[in-house]
Amino acid sequence: MILVSALALLAAAAPATPDAEIRAAAERIAPAVVAVRRDLHAHPELSNREERTGHLVSERLRDLGLEVRYPVAKTGVVGVLRGGLPGGVVALRADLDALPIEETNDLPFKSQAKGVMHACGHDAHTAILLGAAEVLAGLKARLPGSVVFLFQPAEEGAPAGEEGGAPLMVREGALDDPKVEAVFGFHVGSWAASGQAGWNDGPIFASSDAFTIEVEGKTVHGAQPHMGLDPIPVAAEMVMALQTIVSRQIDGRQPRVLTIGRIQGGTRFNIIAGRVVLDGTLRTHDASVRAEMKARLARTVKGVAEAHGTTATLRFADEGNPPTVNDQALARGVGGPALARVFGTGAVRVEPQMVAEDFPYFGSKAPYFYFLLGTRNDAKGIASVNHTSSFDVDEDALPLGVRAMATLAWDFLARKH
């Protein structure tokens, strides 16, 4: 009876994360991870068009012995690694799509697709997650639970008139079979140096809402503006009035950004425009601030237009992305400690960024933790920010990303075991 009890306690004990083995495996496969990243970088594909990328990912996961569902959410992939020991279920996510940007880097693996480039680092994300799948597959016999690998298309936004991205992955059941209990994700970028990882236990990315404002006018000859209705000064006043929402109407302790990025109107220098169109973006770190900003934006647009005797229509492009807010318990109990073991003093707390992405939609199914992987290397001239034609990543950071994702998955499952 004593022997049986001892064996039961041994079986119930949480298996320690094999840090040394994960590190050795990540370093061993580093050249292959780099090769995959370069291949993807040379062959970028836009949102919902990641056919070559999705096929490559699905084949590599099958080669590792994973259960594979492909396609999911049009061009995405879900791979399931079932460990040799019973336990929970954790998901790791990477995104697949590139951006409509012409690359200016002079690299041997420069984009071969005209006007398309991996300017946000999703090539690195995909390569890192494939690397983590290989590392964990090599430790399958001792893995205490299952790992779901989410390779998501269309993070940059589905084309007009199409569905896509994380919301569609969720609707198509990517986290349901097996039922995921936590999701981990990350993003590369120049906000930190190679060898560093940034995290916190609350907001880390902002919400994002794209909007369009159409200001109606009445076109006449430019020499007789009193006979028509000029929407250009109305639009100009509207731009200035919108800035008072940020500077004077919202608590100054609440981060928020309202940017008008494009104004279009008119056909000729001496003709009063018939319409002016403004395009902008709204960013916040809090759901209630987001809702308040939207309401005040609508009120200001309507009020300025009415004051000038015209009308203006405000439209939001879609539902937008919620703020990325890390689950506090998951961040403190798993995320922060795991990153500290992988990065040492390079694991640092960071302030929330005002950039955004659709990762929070996975939060409708399970708590999540999201961190920033530093890939800047000033000595190598790798310092450009994401979404620019000269963006690049220091590939020395890729094995660290592999280790981080594998460690996060194992640590979570060990706690659940």
Coordinates of C-alpha atoms in Angstrom, one line a residue:
M1 CA 0.0 0.0 0.0
I2 CA 2.9 2.4 0.8
L3 CA 4.5 1.5 -2.5
V4 CA 1.3 2.2 -4.4
S5 CA 0.9 5.6 -2.7
A6 CA 4.5 6.5 -3.5
L7 CA 4.1 5.6 -7.2
A8 CA 0.9 7.6 -7.3
L9 CA 2.7 10.7 -5.9
L10 CA 5.5 10.2 -8.4
A11 CA 3.1 10.0 -11.3
A12 CA 1.3 13.1 -10.1
A13 CA 4.5 15.2 -9.7
A14 CA 4.9 17.9 -12.3
P15 CA 7.7 17.0 -14.8
A16 CA 10.4 19.6 -14.7
T17 CA 11.0 21.5 -17.9
P18 CA 14.0 20.1 -19.7
D19 CA 15.6 23.5 -20.3
A20 CA 19.0 22.1 -21.2
E21 CA 17.5 19.7 -23.8
I22 CA 15.3 22.5 -25.3
R23 CA 18.3 24.8 -25.5
A24 CA 20.5 22.1 -27.2
A25 CA 17.8 21.2 -29.7
A26 CA 17.1 24.8 -30.6
E27 CA 20.7 25.5 -31.2
R28 CA 21.1 22.3 -33.3
I29 CA 18.2 23.2 -35.6
A30 CA 19.0 26.9 -35.8
P31 CA 20.4 26.7 -39.3
A32 CA 17.3 25.0 -40.5
V33 CA 15.1 27.6 -38.8
V34 CA 17.1 30.3 -40.5
A35 CA 16.7 28.5 -43.9
V36 CA 12.9 28.3 -43.5
R37 CA 12.7 32.0 -42.6
R38 CA 14.8 33.0 -45.7
D39 CA 12.7 30.8 -47.9
L40 CA 9.5 32.4 -46.6
H41 CA 11.0 35.9 -46.9
A42 CA 11.8 35.3 -50.5
H43 CA 8.3 34.1 -51.3
P44 CA 5.9 36.3 -49.3
E45 CA 2.2 36.1 -49.8
L46 CA -0.6 38.5 -48.9
S47 CA -3.5 37.9 -46.5
N48 CA -5.8 35.0 -47.4
R49 CA -3.4 34.2 -50.2
E50 CA -0.8 32.3 -48.2
E51 CA -1.2 29.1 -50.3
R52 CA 2.5 28.2 -50.7
T53 CA 3.2 29.1 -47.1
G54 CA 0.3 27.1 -45.7
H55 CA 1.3 24.1 -47.8
L56 CA 4.9 24.3 -46.6
V57 CA 3.8 24.5 -43.0
S58 CA 1.4 21.6 -43.2
E59 CA 3.9 19.3 -44.8
R60 CA 6.6 20.1 -42.3
L61 CA 4.2 19.4 -39.4
R62 CA 3.2 16.1 -41.0
D63 CA 6.9 15.2 -41.3
L64 CA 7.2 15.7 -37.5
G65 CA 4.3 13.3 -36.9
L66 CA 1.7 15.9 -35.9
E67 CA -2.0 15.7 -36.6
V68 CA -2.6 18.4 -39.2
R69 CA -5.8 20.2 -40.3
Y70 CA -5.3 22.2 -43.5
P71 CA -6.6 24.5 -44.7
V72 CA -8.2 26.3 -41.8
A73 CA -9.6 29.9 -42.2
K74 CA -8.8 29.7 -45.9
T75 CA -5.0 29.1 -45.8
G76 CA -4.1 28.5 -42.2
V77 CA -2.8 25.4 -40.5
V78 CA -3.5 23.7 -37.2
G79 CA -1.1 21.0 -35.9
V80 CA -1.6 18.9 -32.8
L81 CA 1.2 17.3 -30.9
R82 CA -0.1 14.8 -28.3
G83 CA 2.4 14.1 -25.6
G84 CA 3.3 10.8 -24.1
L85 CA 1.9 11.8 -20.7
P86 CA -1.6 12.9 -19.8
G87 CA -2.2 16.6 -19.2
G88 CA -3.7 19.8 -20.3
V89 CA -3.8 21.5 -23.7
V90 CA -1.8 24.7 -24.7
A91 CA -1.7 26.6 -28.0
L92 CA 1.2 28.4 -29.7
R93 CA 0.5 30.8 -32.5
A94 CA 2.3 32.4 -35.4
D95 CA 1.0 34.4 -38.3
L96 CA 1.7 33.8 -42.0
D97 CA 1.0 36.9 -44.2
A98 CA 3.1 39.6 -45.7
L99 CA 2.4 43.2 -46.6
P100 CA 2.0 45.1 -49.9
I101 CA 5.4 46.8 -49.7
E102 CA 8.2 46.8 -52.2
E103 CA 11.4 45.6 -50.4
T104 CA 14.5 47.8 -50.6
N105 CA 16.9 45.5 -48.7
D106 CA 19.7 44.1 -50.7
L107 CA 19.6 40.5 -49.4
P108 CA 20.4 37.2 -51.1
F109 CA 16.9 36.1 -50.1
K110 CA 15.2 39.4 -51.0
S111 CA 11.5 39.1 -51.8
Q112 CA 10.8 37.7 -55.3
A113 CA 7.2 38.9 -55.3
K114 CA 6.9 42.4 -56.7
G115 CA 5.3 44.8 -54.3
V116 CA 5.0 42.2 -51.5
M117 CA 7.3 41.8 -48.5
H118 CA 7.6 40.3 -45.1
A119 CA 7.9 43.7 -43.6
C120 CA 6.4 42.7 -40.2
G121 CA 8.4 39.6 -39.4
H122 CA 5.8 37.0 -39.9
D123 CA 8.3 34.9 -41.8
A124 CA 10.4 34.8 -38.6
H125 CA 7.3 33.9 -36.6
T126 CA 6.4 31.0 -38.8
A127 CA 10.0 29.7 -38.8
I128 CA 10.3 30.0 -35.0
L129 CA 7.0 28.1 -34.4
L130 CA 8.0 25.3 -36.8
G131 CA 11.3 25.1 -34.8
A132 CA 9.4 24.9 -31.5
A133 CA 7.2 22.1 -33.0
E134 CA 10.4 20.2 -33.9
V135 CA 11.9 20.7 -30.5
L136 CA 8.7 19.5 -28.6
A137 CA 8.1 16.6 -31.0
G138 CA 11.6 15.4 -30.1
L139 CA 10.5 15.4 -26.4
K140 CA 7.1 13.9 -27.1
A141 CA 7.4 10.8 -24.9
R142 CA 7.8 13.0 -21.8
L143 CA 5.5 15.9 -22.8
P144 CA 2.7 16.2 -20.2
G145 CA -0.2 17.1 -22.4
S146 CA -0.9 18.3 -25.9
V147 CA 0.3 21.3 -27.9
V148 CA -1.8 22.9 -30.6
F149 CA 0.2 24.9 -33.2
L150 CA -1.8 27.7 -34.8
F151 CA -0.5 29.1 -38.0
Q152 CA -2.8 31.9 -38.7
P153 CA -3.4 33.7 -42.1
A154 CA -4.5 37.3 -42.6
E155 CA -3.3 38.9 -39.4
E156 CA -2.7 42.1 -41.4
G157 CA -6.4 42.1 -42.3
A158 CA -8.5 40.1 -44.8
P159 CA -9.0 41.7 -48.2
A160 CA -12.2 43.8 -48.6
G161 CA -15.3 41.7 -48.7
E162 CA -13.5 38.6 -47.2
E163 CA -13.4 37.0 -43.7
G164 CA -10.1 36.0 -42.2
G165 CA -7.5 36.1 -39.5
A166 CA -7.9 35.1 -35.8
P167 CA -11.7 35.6 -35.7
L168 CA -12.2 33.1 -38.5
M169 CA -9.7 30.6 -37.0
V170 CA -11.8 30.8 -33.8
R171 CA -15.1 30.3 -35.6
E172 CA -13.7 27.3 -37.5
G173 CA -12.9 25.6 -34.2
A174 CA -9.1 25.9 -34.2
L175 CA -9.1 25.9 -30.4
D176 CA -11.9 23.4 -29.8
D177 CA -10.5 19.9 -30.6
P178 CA -8.6 19.4 -28.4
K179 CA -10.0 22.2 -26.2
V180 CA -7.2 24.7 -25.6
E181 CA -6.7 26.0 -22.0
A182 CA -4.1 28.8 -22.8
V183 CA -2.6 30.5 -25.8
F184 CA 0.9 31.9 -26.2
G185 CA 2.0 34.3 -28.9
F186 CA 4.8 36.8 -29.7
H187 CA 6.0 39.4 -32.1
V188 CA 9.5 40.3 -33.4
G189 CA 10.6 43.9 -33.8
S190 CA 13.1 46.6 -33.4
W191 CA 11.6 47.8 -30.1
A192 CA 14.2 45.7 -28.3
A193 CA 17.7 44.4 -29.1
S194 CA 18.4 40.8 -30.1
G195 CA 18.7 38.8 -27.0
Q196 CA 15.9 40.6 -25.2
A197 CA 12.3 39.8 -24.6
G198 CA 9.7 42.3 -23.4
W199 CA 6.6 41.4 -21.4
N200 CA 4.1 42.6 -18.8
D201 CA 1.1 41.3 -16.9
G202 CA -1.5 43.6 -18.4
P203 CA -2.0 45.6 -21.7
I204 CA 0.9 45.1 -24.2
F205 CA -0.7 46.1 -27.5
A206 CA -3.5 48.6 -28.3
S207 CA -6.9 48.2 -29.9
S208 CA -7.2 49.3 -33.5
D209 CA -10.2 50.7 -35.3
A210 CA -9.9 52.0 -38.9
F211 CA -12.5 54.6 -39.9
T212 CA -13.6 56.7 -42.9
I213 CA -15.3 60.1 -42.7
E214 CA -17.1 61.4 -45.8
V215 CA -17.8 65.2 -45.8
E216 CA -20.4 66.3 -48.3
G217 CA -20.0 69.5 -50.3
K218 CA -21.6 71.3 -53.3
T219 CA -19.3 71.8 -56.2
V220 CA -19.1 75.2 -58.0
H221 CA -16.4 77.4 -59.6
G222 CA -13.5 78.2 -57.2
A223 CA -14.1 81.9 -57.8
Q224 CA -17.6 81.7 -56.4
P225 CA -17.4 79.5 -53.2
H226 CA -20.4 81.3 -51.7
M227 CA -22.7 79.7 -54.3
G228 CA -21.7 76.1 -53.2
L229 CA -20.5 74.4 -50.1
D230 CA -16.8 73.9 -49.7
P231 CA -16.1 70.6 -47.7
I232 CA -12.3 71.2 -47.5
P233 CA -12.4 73.8 -44.7
V234 CA -15.0 71.7 -43.0
A235 CA -12.7 68.7 -43.1
A236 CA -9.8 70.8 -41.9
E237 CA -11.9 72.0 -38.9
M238 CA -13.0 68.4 -38.3
V239 CA -9.3 67.2 -38.1
M240 CA -8.5 69.9 -35.5
A241 CA -11.7 69.2 -33.5
L242 CA -11.0 65.5 -33.4
Q243 CA -7.6 66.2 -31.7
T244 CA -9.4 67.8 -28.7
I245 CA -11.0 64.4 -28.0
V246 CA -7.4 63.1 -27.3
S247 CA -6.1 66.2 -25.6
R248 CA -9.1 67.6 -23.7
Q249 CA -11.9 65.1 -23.4
I250 CA -10.3 61.8 -22.2
D251 CA -8.4 61.3 -18.9
G252 CA -4.8 62.1 -19.6
R253 CA -3.7 59.0 -17.7
Q254 CA -5.4 56.8 -20.4
P255 CA -3.2 56.0 -23.4
R256 CA -5.0 56.8 -26.7
V257 CA -4.1 57.8 -30.3
L258 CA -6.4 59.2 -33.0
T259 CA -4.7 59.7 -36.3
I260 CA -6.0 61.0 -39.6
G261 CA -3.6 59.4 -42.1
R262 CA -5.2 60.4 -45.4
I263 CA -7.3 63.2 -46.8
Q264 CA -8.7 63.1 -50.4
G265 CA -10.9 65.7 -52.1
G266 CA -11.2 67.8 -55.1
T267 CA -10.4 67.5 -58.8
R268 CA -8.8 70.8 -59.8
F269 CA -7.3 73.9 -58.2
N270 CA -10.2 76.2 -59.2
I271 CA -13.2 73.9 -58.5
I272 CA -14.9 73.5 -55.1
A273 CA -14.8 69.9 -54.2
G274 CA -18.0 67.9 -54.1
R275 CA -16.7 65.6 -51.3
V276 CA -13.8 65.1 -49.0
V277 CA -12.8 61.7 -47.6
L278 CA -10.7 61.3 -44.4
D279 CA -9.2 57.9 -43.3
G280 CA -7.9 57.4 -39.9
T281 CA -7.1 55.0 -37.0
L282 CA -8.1 54.9 -33.4
R283 CA -5.9 53.2 -30.7
T284 CA -6.5 52.6 -27.0
H285 CA -5.4 50.1 -24.3
D286 CA -8.8 49.8 -22.5
A287 CA -12.2 48.6 -23.8
S288 CA -14.2 51.4 -22.0
V289 CA -11.9 54.1 -23.4
R290 CA -12.2 52.6 -26.8
A291 CA -16.0 52.8 -26.6
E292 CA -15.9 56.3 -25.3
M293 CA -13.5 57.5 -28.0
K294 CA -15.8 56.0 -30.7
A295 CA -18.8 57.8 -29.3
R296 CA -17.0 61.1 -29.1
L297 CA -15.6 60.7 -32.6
A298 CA -19.2 60.2 -33.9
R299 CA -20.5 63.2 -32.0
T300 CA -17.7 65.5 -33.2
V301 CA -18.0 64.6 -36.8
K302 CA -21.8 65.1 -36.7
G303 CA -21.5 68.4 -34.8
V304 CA -18.8 70.0 -37.0
A305 CA -20.7 69.1 -40.2
E306 CA -24.0 70.5 -38.9
A307 CA -22.3 73.7 -37.8
H308 CA -21.4 74.3 -41.5
G309 CA -24.7 73.2 -42.9
T310 CA -23.6 70.0 -44.4
T311 CA -23.5 66.3 -43.5
A312 CA -20.7 63.9 -42.8
T313 CA -20.8 60.1 -42.6
L314 CA -18.6 58.1 -40.2
R315 CA -17.9 54.5 -41.0
F316 CA -15.7 52.0 -39.2
A317 CA -14.1 49.5 -41.5
D318 CA -15.0 46.4 -39.4
E319 CA -15.1 45.3 -35.8
G320 CA -11.4 46.2 -35.4
N321 CA -9.0 44.6 -33.0
P322 CA -9.5 44.6 -29.2
P323 CA -6.5 45.6 -27.0
T324 CA -4.0 42.8 -26.3
V325 CA -4.2 42.4 -22.5
N326 CA -2.1 39.6 -21.0
D327 CA -3.8 37.4 -18.4
Q328 CA -2.2 38.4 -15.1
A329 CA -2.0 35.0 -13.5
L330 CA -0.7 33.4 -16.7
A331 CA 1.9 36.2 -17.1
R332 CA 3.2 36.0 -13.5
G333 CA 2.9 32.3 -13.1
V334 CA 4.2 31.0 -16.5
G335 CA 5.2 33.8 -18.9
G336 CA 7.6 35.9 -16.9
P337 CA 9.4 33.0 -15.2
A338 CA 9.8 31.1 -18.5
L339 CA 11.2 34.1 -20.3
A340 CA 13.6 34.8 -17.4
R341 CA 15.1 31.4 -17.7
V342 CA 15.5 31.7 -21.5
F343 CA 16.7 35.3 -21.7
G344 CA 18.2 35.9 -18.2
T345 CA 18.5 39.6 -17.6
G346 CA 17.3 40.2 -21.2
A347 CA 13.7 39.4 -20.1
V348 CA 12.4 42.9 -19.2
R349 CA 9.1 44.5 -18.4
V350 CA 7.9 46.8 -21.1
E351 CA 5.3 49.6 -21.4
P352 CA 2.3 48.9 -23.6
Q353 CA 2.8 49.7 -27.3
M354 CA 0.2 51.5 -29.5
V355 CA 0.5 49.0 -32.3
A356 CA -2.2 46.4 -32.6
E357 CA -3.0 42.9 -33.9
D358 CA -5.8 40.4 -33.9
F359 CA -4.3 37.9 -31.4
P360 CA -6.8 38.9 -28.7
Y361 CA -9.6 37.1 -30.5
F362 CA -8.1 33.9 -29.3
G363 CA -8.9 35.2 -25.8
S364 CA -12.6 34.4 -26.4
K365 CA -11.6 30.8 -25.9
A366 CA -8.8 30.8 -23.4
P367 CA -6.5 33.1 -21.4
Y368 CA -3.4 34.2 -23.2
F369 CA 0.1 35.6 -22.8
Y370 CA 1.9 37.7 -25.5
F371 CA 5.5 38.9 -25.5
L372 CA 7.9 40.9 -27.7
L373 CA 11.0 39.2 -29.1
G374 CA 13.8 41.7 -29.8
T375 CA 15.4 41.4 -33.2
R376 CA 17.3 44.8 -33.5
N377 CA 21.0 44.7 -34.0
D378 CA 22.5 48.1 -34.6
A379 CA 26.0 46.7 -35.2
K380 CA 24.6 44.8 -38.2
G381 CA 22.5 47.7 -39.4
I382 CA 19.3 46.0 -38.5
A383 CA 17.2 48.7 -36.9
S384 CA 14.3 49.6 -39.2
V385 CA 10.8 49.5 -37.7
N386 CA 8.1 47.0 -38.7
H387 CA 6.0 47.9 -41.8
T388 CA 8.8 49.6 -43.6
S389 CA 10.6 48.6 -46.8
S390 CA 13.9 48.1 -45.1
F391 CA 12.7 46.0 -42.2
D392 CA 14.8 43.0 -41.3
V393 CA 15.4 40.8 -38.2
D394 CA 18.6 39.6 -36.6
E395 CA 18.5 35.9 -37.2
D396 CA 20.6 35.2 -34.1
A397 CA 17.3 35.9 -32.2
L398 CA 15.5 33.0 -33.9
P399 CA 16.8 30.2 -31.7
L400 CA 15.9 32.2 -28.6
G401 CA 12.3 32.5 -30.0
V402 CA 12.2 28.7 -30.5
R403 CA 13.4 28.2 -26.9
A404 CA 10.9 30.7 -25.5
M405 CA 7.9 29.1 -27.2
A406 CA 8.9 25.6 -26.4
T407 CA 9.6 26.5 -22.8
L408 CA 6.3 28.4 -22.4
A409 CA 4.3 25.4 -23.6
W410 CA 6.1 22.9 -21.4
D411 CA 5.9 25.1 -18.3
F412 CA 2.2 25.6 -18.7
L413 CA 1.6 21.9 -19.2
A414 CA 3.9 21.0 -16.3
R415 CA 1.8 23.2 -14.0
K416 CA -1.4 21.5 -15.3
H417 CA -0.1 18.0 -14.9

